[in-house]
Short mmCIF file of C-alpha atoms and ligand atoms in Angstrom, two decimals:
data_model
loop_
_atom_site.label_atom_id
_atom_site.label_comp_id
_atom_site.label_asym_id
_atom_site.label_seq_id
_atom_site.Cartn_x
_atom_site.Cartn_y
_atom_site.Cartn_z
CA MET J 14 0.00 0.00 0.00
CA LYS J 15 1.61 3.26 -1.13
CA ALA J 16 0.38 6.28 0.76
CA PRO J 17 -0.93 8.82 0.45
CA ASN J 18 -3.42 8.07 -2.26
CA ILE J 19 -6.59 10.12 -2.05
CA LYS J 20 -9.24 8.89 -4.48
CA VAL J 21 -12.28 10.68 -3.05
CA THR J 22 -12.05 13.92 -1.07
CA PRO J 23 -12.53 12.78 2.51
CA PRO J 24 -15.04 12.21 3.94
CA GLY J 25 -16.28 10.15 0.97
CA PRO J 26 -19.83 8.74 0.83
CA LYS J 27 -19.18 5.68 3.04
CA ALA J 28 -17.29 7.76 5.59
CA LYS J 29 -20.09 10.36 5.64
CA ALA J 30 -22.72 7.70 6.41
CA ILE J 31 -20.67 6.34 9.33
CA VAL J 32 -19.94 9.82 10.70
CA GLU J 33 -23.68 10.58 10.56
CA LYS J 34 -24.62 7.39 12.43
CA ASP J 35 -21.84 7.93 14.95
CA GLN J 36 -22.92 11.49 15.64
CA ARG J 37 -26.49 10.34 16.23
CA TYR J 38 -25.54 7.72 18.83
CA THR J 39 -22.21 8.52 20.46
CA ALA J 40 -21.67 10.96 23.30
CA PRO J 41 -20.96 14.51 22.21
CA ALA J 42 -17.98 14.53 24.60
CA TYR J 43 -15.69 13.03 21.94
CA GLY J 44 -13.50 15.70 20.37
CA ARG J 45 -13.09 14.36 16.83
CA VAL J 46 -10.47 16.36 14.94
CA TYR J 47 -11.18 15.43 11.32
CA PRO J 48 -13.50 12.92 9.62
CA LEU J 49 -11.11 9.98 9.30
CA VAL J 50 -13.14 6.76 9.18
CA VAL J 51 -10.76 3.82 9.37
CA LYS J 52 -11.26 0.55 7.51
CA GLU J 53 -7.80 -0.95 7.89
CA GLY J 54 -4.30 -0.14 9.03
CA ARG J 55 -0.99 -1.69 7.94
CA GLY J 56 2.34 -0.36 9.14
CA MET J 57 2.46 3.38 8.41
CA VAL J 58 -0.69 3.37 6.29
CA ILE J 59 -4.37 3.74 7.13
CA GLU J 60 -7.07 3.00 4.58
CA ASP J 61 -10.42 4.69 5.05
CA VAL J 62 -13.79 3.15 4.16
CA ASP J 63 -13.80 4.91 0.78
CA GLY J 64 -10.44 3.43 -0.26
CA ASN J 65 -8.28 6.52 0.49
CA LEU J 66 -4.79 5.74 1.76
CA PHE J 67 -3.31 8.00 4.45
CA LEU J 68 0.25 8.26 5.72
CA ASP J 69 0.04 8.08 9.50
CA PHE J 70 2.15 10.57 11.44
CA MET J 71 -0.05 10.51 14.56
CA ALA J 72 -0.19 6.75 15.36
CA GLY J 73 -3.62 6.96 17.01
CA ILE J 74 -2.20 9.55 19.45
CA ALA J 75 1.26 8.02 19.86
CA VAL J 76 -0.08 4.51 20.47
CA ALA J 77 0.58 2.36 17.37
CA SER J 78 4.27 2.12 18.30
CA THR J 79 5.07 -0.85 16.06
CA GLY J 80 2.85 0.40 13.23
CA HIS J 81 -0.68 -0.75 12.55
CA SER J 82 -1.32 -4.46 13.07
CA HIS J 83 2.33 -5.54 13.09
CA PRO J 84 2.32 -9.24 12.06
CA LYS J 85 4.31 -10.29 15.15
CA VAL J 86 1.96 -8.45 17.51
CA VAL J 87 -1.11 -9.85 15.72
CA LYS J 88 0.37 -13.37 15.95
CA ALA J 89 0.94 -13.00 19.70
CA ILE J 90 -2.63 -11.73 20.14
CA GLU J 91 -4.09 -14.58 18.07
CA GLU J 92 -2.13 -17.24 19.94
CA GLN J 93 -3.18 -15.90 23.33
CA ALA J 94 -6.81 -15.37 22.22
CA ARG J 95 -7.02 -19.05 21.26
CA LYS J 96 -5.88 -20.05 24.77
CA PHE J 97 -8.04 -17.78 26.95
CA LEU J 98 -9.26 -14.18 26.87
CA HIS J 99 -9.69 -13.42 30.53
CA ILE J 100 -9.31 -14.75 34.03
CA CYS J 101 -8.80 -11.58 36.21
CA GLY J 102 -5.21 -10.95 37.14
CA SER J 103 -6.19 -9.34 40.45
CA ASP J 104 -7.48 -12.70 41.74
CA PHE J 105 -5.59 -15.41 39.83
CA TYR J 106 -2.33 -16.07 38.05
CA TYR J 107 -1.25 -16.50 34.42
CA GLU J 108 2.09 -16.59 32.70
CA PRO J 109 1.78 -13.56 30.36
CA MET J 110 1.11 -11.28 33.36
CA ALA J 111 4.04 -12.60 35.41
CA GLU J 112 6.30 -12.51 32.36
CA LEU J 113 5.33 -8.96 31.45
CA ALA J 114 5.81 -7.77 35.05
CA GLU J 115 9.29 -9.30 35.06
CA ARG J 116 10.11 -7.74 31.69
CA LEU J 117 8.88 -4.29 32.71
CA SER J 118 10.76 -4.33 35.97
CA ARG J 119 13.93 -5.12 34.01
CA ILE J 120 13.52 -2.42 31.36
CA ALA J 121 12.46 0.33 33.80
CA PRO J 122 15.22 2.88 34.46
CA GLY J 123 17.50 2.45 37.47
CA ARG J 124 18.87 -0.50 39.37
CA SER J 125 16.45 -0.80 42.29
CA PRO J 126 14.08 -3.77 42.23
CA LYS J 127 10.60 -2.93 40.96
CA LYS J 128 6.96 -4.04 41.41
CA VAL J 129 4.44 -3.70 38.60
CA PHE J 130 0.71 -2.99 38.70
CA LEU J 131 -1.15 -3.42 35.41
CA THR J 132 -4.15 -1.36 34.27
CA ASN J 133 -6.16 -0.73 31.11
CA SER J 134 -5.22 2.86 30.30
CA GLY J 135 -3.08 5.87 31.06
CA THR J 136 -5.51 7.51 33.41
CA GLU J 137 -5.95 4.33 35.47
CA THR J 138 -2.18 4.08 35.76
CA ILE J 139 -2.05 7.60 37.14
CA GLU J 140 -4.86 6.76 39.60
CA ALA J 141 -2.84 3.77 40.82
CA ALA J 142 0.26 5.95 41.24
CA PHE J 143 -1.74 8.61 43.09
CA LYS J 144 -3.15 6.02 45.50
CA LEU J 145 0.21 4.33 46.05
CA ALA J 146 1.92 7.68 46.67
CA ARG J 147 -0.54 8.57 49.42
CA PHE J 148 -0.57 5.02 50.82
CA ALA J 149 3.21 4.67 50.91
CA THR J 150 4.03 8.09 52.34
CA LYS J 151 0.93 8.66 54.50
CA ARG J 152 1.06 12.22 53.18
CA ASN J 153 -1.78 13.98 51.34
CA HIS J 154 -0.44 16.75 49.14
CA VAL J 155 0.63 16.27 45.56
CA ILE J 156 2.40 18.57 43.11
CA ALA J 157 1.85 18.60 39.35
CA PHE J 158 2.66 21.09 36.59
CA LEU J 159 0.78 23.63 34.50
CA GLY J 160 0.44 22.33 30.96
CA ALA J 161 0.49 18.70 32.11
CA PHE J 162 -2.00 16.09 30.96
CA HIS J 163 -2.34 13.04 33.17
CA GLY J 164 -5.80 11.76 32.20
CA ARG J 165 -9.48 12.37 32.75
CA THR J 166 -10.72 10.25 35.67
CA MET J 167 -11.26 12.34 38.79
CA GLY J 168 -7.85 11.76 40.40
CA ALA J 169 -5.88 12.11 37.17
CA LEU J 170 -8.02 15.07 36.09
CA SER J 171 -7.17 16.84 39.33
CA LEU J 172 -3.51 16.61 38.30
CA THR J 173 -4.19 17.56 34.67
CA ALA J 174 -3.83 21.26 33.86
CA SER J 175 -3.28 21.40 30.12
CA ARG J 176 -6.58 23.11 29.26
CA SER J 177 -9.16 24.65 31.57
CA SER J 178 -11.95 23.16 29.42
CA HIS J 179 -10.87 19.65 30.52
CA ARG J 180 -11.62 20.60 34.12
CA ALA J 181 -14.61 22.91 33.63
CA HIS J 182 -17.78 21.94 35.56
CA PHE J 183 -16.21 18.84 37.12
CA SER J 184 -15.34 20.40 40.45
CA PRO J 185 -14.84 19.80 43.27
CA LEU J 186 -11.74 17.95 42.18
CA ILE J 187 -9.35 16.20 44.58
CA PRO J 188 -8.06 18.66 47.19
CA ASP J 189 -4.43 19.23 48.22
CA ILE J 190 -3.04 19.39 44.68
CA HIS J 191 -0.70 22.24 43.73
CA HIS J 192 0.32 23.23 40.21
CA ALA J 193 3.69 24.79 39.42
CA PRO J 194 5.03 26.20 36.12
CA TYR J 195 6.53 23.43 33.98
CA GLY J 196 10.31 23.41 33.71
CA GLN J 197 10.88 25.68 36.72
CA ALA J 198 12.27 23.64 39.60
CA ASP J 199 13.10 26.86 41.54
CA TYR J 200 9.43 27.71 41.79
CA LEU J 201 8.82 24.77 44.12
CA GLU J 202 11.22 25.96 46.78
CA GLN J 203 10.83 29.69 46.22
CA VAL J 204 7.03 29.78 46.06
CA LEU J 205 5.16 26.52 46.74
CA PHE J 206 7.03 25.32 49.82
CA ARG J 207 7.31 28.86 51.10
CA TYR J 208 3.70 30.00 50.77
CA GLU J 209 1.42 27.00 50.14
CA VAL J 210 2.49 23.68 51.59
CA THR J 211 5.25 22.31 53.80
CA LEU J 212 7.65 19.72 52.39
CA GLU J 213 6.66 17.13 55.00
CA GLU J 214 3.08 17.14 53.70
CA VAL J 215 3.98 16.35 50.08
CA ALA J 216 3.51 12.73 48.97
CA ALA J 217 4.59 13.04 45.35
CA ILE J 218 5.55 15.19 42.40
CA PHE J 219 3.91 14.06 39.14
CA VAL J 220 5.78 15.12 36.02
CA GLU J 221 5.86 14.41 32.30
CA PRO J 222 9.52 14.26 31.17
CA ILE J 223 8.38 16.02 27.98
CA LEU J 224 5.02 17.78 27.96
CA GLY J 225 2.73 15.82 25.62
CA GLU J 226 -0.77 17.22 25.21
CA GLY J 227 0.60 20.49 26.64
CA GLY J 228 2.63 21.15 23.47
CA TYR J 229 5.58 18.75 23.07
CA ILE J 230 7.79 20.89 25.30
CA VAL J 231 11.22 19.61 26.31
CA PRO J 232 12.16 21.05 29.73
CA PRO J 233 15.58 22.55 30.52
CA PRO J 234 18.17 19.78 31.11
CA GLU J 235 18.44 20.42 34.85
CA PHE J 236 14.68 20.19 35.50
CA LEU J 237 14.17 16.46 36.03
CA PRO J 238 17.47 15.86 37.90
CA ARG J 239 16.62 18.75 40.24
CA LEU J 240 13.17 17.35 40.94
CA LYS J 241 14.74 13.97 41.68
CA GLU J 242 17.24 15.52 44.06
CA LEU J 243 14.52 17.54 45.82
CA CYS J 244 12.34 14.44 46.19
CA GLN J 245 15.21 12.35 47.58
CA ARG J 246 16.10 15.02 50.09
CA HIS J 247 12.57 15.30 51.47
CA GLY J 248 11.05 11.83 51.22
CA ILE J 249 8.78 12.86 48.33
CA LEU J 250 8.06 10.35 45.56
CA LEU J 251 8.94 11.30 42.01
CA VAL J 252 6.23 9.98 39.69
CA VAL J 253 7.24 10.22 36.05
CA ASP J 254 4.38 10.06 33.55
CA GLU J 255 5.86 8.28 30.51
CA ILE J 256 2.45 7.45 29.09
CA GLN J 257 3.14 9.37 25.87
CA SER J 258 6.95 9.56 25.92
CA GLY J 259 7.72 5.96 26.88
CA PHE J 260 8.42 2.76 24.96
CA GLY J 261 11.06 4.03 22.60
CA ARG J 262 9.32 7.13 21.30
CA THR J 263 12.11 9.57 22.17
CA GLY J 264 15.01 7.31 21.13
CA LYS J 265 15.41 5.80 24.61
CA MET J 266 13.14 3.17 26.14
CA PHE J 267 11.91 5.89 28.56
CA ALA J 268 12.43 9.62 28.14
CA CYS J 269 13.68 10.17 31.70
CA GLU J 270 16.77 8.16 30.70
CA HIS J 271 17.89 11.20 28.66
CA TRP J 272 18.55 12.89 31.99
CA GLY J 273 19.70 9.80 33.92
CA VAL J 274 16.76 9.97 36.36
CA GLU J 275 15.27 6.91 38.07
CA PRO J 276 11.69 7.65 39.11
CA ASP J 277 10.13 6.22 42.26
CA ILE J 278 7.08 5.41 40.16
CA LEU J 279 6.96 5.24 36.38
CA CYS J 280 3.58 5.35 34.60
CA ALA J 281 3.29 3.82 31.14
CA ALA J 282 0.46 3.06 28.69
CA LYS J 283 -0.20 4.11 25.05
CA GLY J 284 2.64 2.50 23.01
CA ILE J 285 3.19 -0.37 25.48
CA ALA J 286 1.03 -2.90 23.62
CA SER J 287 0.82 -1.44 20.09
CA GLY J 288 -2.83 -0.44 20.57
CA MET J 289 -4.24 -3.06 22.92
CA PRO J 290 -5.58 -1.39 26.08
CA LEU J 291 -2.90 -1.71 28.74
CA GLY J 292 -1.15 0.47 31.27
CA ALA J 293 1.62 -0.25 33.75
CA MET J 294 2.64 1.38 36.99
CA ILE J 295 6.21 0.41 37.78
CA ALA J 296 7.20 1.31 41.35
CA ARG J 297 10.42 0.84 43.25
CA GLU J 298 9.92 -2.25 45.41
CA GLU J 299 10.86 -0.29 48.52
CA ILE J 300 7.86 2.02 48.19
CA SER J 301 5.44 -0.57 46.79
CA THR J 302 4.11 -1.06 50.28
CA TRP J 303 0.47 -1.70 49.65
CA THR J 304 -1.00 -4.79 51.18
CA ARG J 305 -3.37 -7.48 49.89
CA SER J 306 -6.46 -6.11 48.05
CA THR J 307 -5.62 -2.44 48.61
CA HIS J 308 -5.93 -1.97 44.87
CA GLY J 309 -7.14 -4.10 41.97
CA SER J 310 -8.89 -4.25 38.60
CA THR J 311 -11.09 -6.81 36.80
CA PHE J 312 -9.55 -6.28 33.39
CA GLY J 313 -6.15 -4.70 34.18
CA GLY J 314 -3.32 -6.80 32.76
CA ASN J 315 -5.62 -8.70 30.40
CA PRO J 316 -3.72 -11.72 29.03
CA VAL J 317 -4.22 -10.79 25.37
CA ALA J 318 -2.96 -7.25 26.06
CA CYS J 319 0.03 -8.70 27.98
CA ALA J 320 0.89 -10.94 25.01
CA ALA J 321 0.71 -7.91 22.71
CA ALA J 322 2.98 -5.96 25.09
CA LEU J 323 5.60 -8.70 25.19
CA ALA J 324 5.70 -8.82 21.38
CA THR J 325 5.83 -5.02 21.26
CA ILE J 326 8.75 -4.82 23.71
CA ASN J 327 10.68 -7.39 21.64
CA LEU J 328 10.24 -5.23 18.55
CA ILE J 329 11.07 -2.00 20.34
CA GLU J 330 14.25 -3.44 21.86
CA ASN J 331 15.32 -5.00 18.58
CA GLY J 332 15.64 -1.95 16.38
CA LEU J 333 12.77 0.46 16.95
CA ILE J 334 14.39 2.54 19.71
CA LYS J 335 17.38 3.07 17.44
CA ASN J 336 15.13 3.87 14.51
CA ALA J 337 13.13 6.38 16.57
CA GLY J 338 16.36 8.18 17.51
CA GLU J 339 17.84 8.24 14.00
CA VAL J 340 14.74 8.91 11.92
CA GLY J 341 13.54 11.29 14.64
CA ASN J 342 16.68 13.42 14.21
CA TYR J 343 16.16 13.40 10.47
CA LEU J 344 12.50 14.43 10.88
CA LYS J 345 13.46 17.27 13.21
CA GLU J 346 16.17 18.51 10.84
CA SER J 347 13.79 18.36 7.87
CA LEU J 348 11.10 20.29 9.75
CA THR J 349 13.63 22.82 11.07
CA LYS J 350 14.63 23.60 7.45
CA LEU J 351 11.04 24.67 6.80
CA ARG J 352 11.33 27.46 9.40
CA SER J 353 13.15 29.82 7.06
CA LEU J 354 10.58 29.21 4.31
CA HIS J 355 7.45 29.64 6.43
CA PRO J 356 7.61 32.54 8.90
CA ARG J 357 4.49 31.37 10.73
CA ILE J 358 6.53 28.47 12.17
CA SER J 359 7.78 29.84 15.49
CA ASP J 360 9.48 26.72 16.84
CA VAL J 361 10.46 23.14 16.01
CA ARG J 362 11.33 21.03 19.05
CA GLY J 363 11.29 17.57 20.54
CA LEU J 364 13.24 14.37 20.96
CA GLY J 365 13.18 11.26 18.79
CA LEU J 366 9.77 10.79 17.20
CA MET J 367 8.06 13.27 19.52
CA ILE J 368 8.40 16.46 17.48
CA GLY J 369 6.30 19.61 17.76
CA VAL J 370 5.98 22.41 15.20
CA GLU J 371 4.54 25.57 16.72
CA PHE J 372 2.82 28.41 14.86
CA ALA J 373 2.66 32.07 15.85
CA GLN J 374 1.16 35.29 14.48
CA ASN J 375 3.31 38.27 13.46
CA ASP J 376 3.03 39.66 16.98
CA GLY J 377 4.35 36.37 18.42
CA LYS J 378 0.99 35.27 19.84
CA PRO J 379 -0.02 31.60 19.32
CA ASN J 380 -1.75 31.01 15.99
CA ALA J 381 -4.19 28.19 16.71
CA LYS J 382 -6.41 29.03 13.73
CA PHE J 383 -3.56 28.59 11.26
CA ARG J 384 -2.43 25.39 13.00
CA ASP J 385 -5.95 23.95 12.63
CA GLN J 386 -6.02 24.89 8.94
CA VAL J 387 -2.67 23.16 8.39
CA MET J 388 -3.93 20.01 10.10
CA ALA J 389 -7.20 19.95 8.09
CA LYS J 390 -5.45 20.57 4.74
CA SER J 391 -2.82 17.90 5.50
CA PHE J 392 -5.66 15.45 6.11
CA ASP J 393 -7.20 16.35 2.74
CA GLN J 394 -3.79 15.60 1.16
CA GLY J 395 -3.55 12.22 2.93
CA LEU J 396 -1.21 13.08 5.80
CA LEU J 397 -2.48 12.37 9.32
CA LEU J 398 -1.26 14.86 11.93
CA LEU J 399 -2.53 15.94 15.33
CA SER J 400 -2.48 19.10 17.39
CA CYS J 401 -1.23 19.69 20.93
CA GLY J 402 -0.70 22.71 23.15
CA GLU J 403 -2.10 26.06 22.08
CA SER J 404 -0.83 26.23 18.52
CA THR J 405 1.42 23.21 17.90
CA ILE J 406 1.23 20.29 15.51
CA ARG J 407 2.79 17.10 16.80
CA PHE J 408 4.58 14.55 14.65
CA CYS J 409 4.43 11.22 16.51
CA PRO J 410 4.48 8.51 13.82
CA PRO J 411 4.84 4.79 14.53
CA LEU J 412 8.44 3.94 15.46
CA ILE J 413 8.85 1.93 12.25
CA VAL J 414 8.80 5.12 10.12
CA LYS J 415 11.47 5.35 7.41
CA ARG J 416 13.35 8.31 5.92
CA ASP J 417 11.48 8.21 2.61
CA GLU J 418 8.20 8.39 4.53
CA VAL J 419 9.56 11.41 6.41
CA ASP J 420 10.41 13.00 3.04
CA THR J 421 6.86 12.37 1.81
CA ALA J 422 5.27 13.75 4.98
CA VAL J 423 7.49 16.84 5.16
CA GLY J 424 6.92 17.43 1.42
CA ILE J 425 3.15 17.47 1.93
CA PHE J 426 3.48 19.65 5.03
CA ASP J 427 5.66 22.11 3.12
CA ALA J 428 3.20 22.24 0.20
CA VAL J 429 0.26 22.79 2.57
CA LEU J 430 2.10 25.65 4.30
CA THR J 431 3.00 27.22 0.93
CA GLU J 432 -0.64 27.06 -0.15
CA LEU J 433 -1.88 28.59 3.13
CA ASP J 434 0.90 31.21 3.21
CA GLY J 435 -0.23 32.56 -0.16
N1 LIG I 25 -0.65 10.93 30.62
C1 LIG I 25 -0.17 11.39 29.45
C2 LIG I 25 1.19 12.01 29.40
C3 LIG I 25 -0.95 11.31 28.29
O1 LIG I 25 -0.47 11.78 27.13
C4 LIG I 25 -2.24 10.71 28.37
C5 LIG I 25 -3.09 10.65 27.18
O2 LIG I 25 -2.95 11.37 26.23
C6 LIG I 25 -2.69 10.22 29.60
C7 LIG I 25 -1.86 10.35 30.71
C8 LIG I 25 -4.03 9.56 29.73
O3 LIG I 25 -4.03 8.35 29.06
P1 LIG I 25 -5.39 7.63 28.64
O4 LIG I 25 -6.03 8.46 27.58
O5 LIG I 25 -4.96 6.27 28.17
O6 LIG I 25 -6.24 7.55 29.85
#
């Protein structure tokens, strides 16, 4: 399948019919970005129901890490599905769960022994980390950062502060949560601990090593190490949210490895199982103090999802991390070259295959309208992109992406910008 190949301007007739039915029956909460109606996915390519082929540079929001329906992942899923689909890992035992827990504790950063709790999603992983942080420290207060996205269930939402509309009308949220500016470790000591909360009351600091939904922002190099040092000094747990940045996306297995930081708790999901619903909370054994039945989940660590994760990790370890680093650099260089041609691009940033292109107006203010036009036009041309932050487009393709696919994507992006610049 060679993509892109747009035969009918999307949405075509079949897509329109499905969108219409969907809109009649699904909750209006969903924030659909453009009318992509998927029939099939293979590798880097998505085919819609009208036969259009799209080049995927968003990977279902940074999830399809090994590409769509990688044969080895599908094989692992099929084999496990033939054996059994479910037995509840909170109450019983099965090999894929034990094997995955062992594997995750080995690949997690740092040398301390780890304990793994499996969930079905990112937000559930954050909930587990939140509960463990309070349980283990017997402290109540938690610090998170402005611009951060940690999920949408009530605990995770209370930590999330990437858009006020995510939080609007859901209050009261969980109390005793403090938000600090992202990237500014000084603020904690100079403002938070001075005016708002004492150090002894703080259970945990939740942080994304690179802001995801908040705009693909890479913090200053000292940020994460300073948080780690602060946490160690005061018995606070450092919870690193690697839900978007983990599993090879930034050219390391986990992004916090770029700064040599071992978290007390690492939260993972998204790319972990190539699209099967799975999340993992990996905690240092020393702080994984909860006792029997203090937490659990009917579906968390589903055997089919575990099998998919094991196959995914094999693929990521055997070439995809390296590819993400190398092709990611190439993608960033190619996008950076566009800056001089298109003055509305105000920044190109990121690590590995987590690259953001930001747009600004002449006066330097964020240009969300232009960003949305670029995204919509790219879709019409067969290139799938996604927004983040106020006025940024993120490039987060599957980790299998090749240089020639980068050339195609950047070529379309360039042409779209030229058309809209005119
Ligand atoms: N944390 C981060 C950094 C995320 O990017 C997301 C989702 O975008 C979440 C948490 C929530 O994950 P989920 O949508 O699987 O609940």
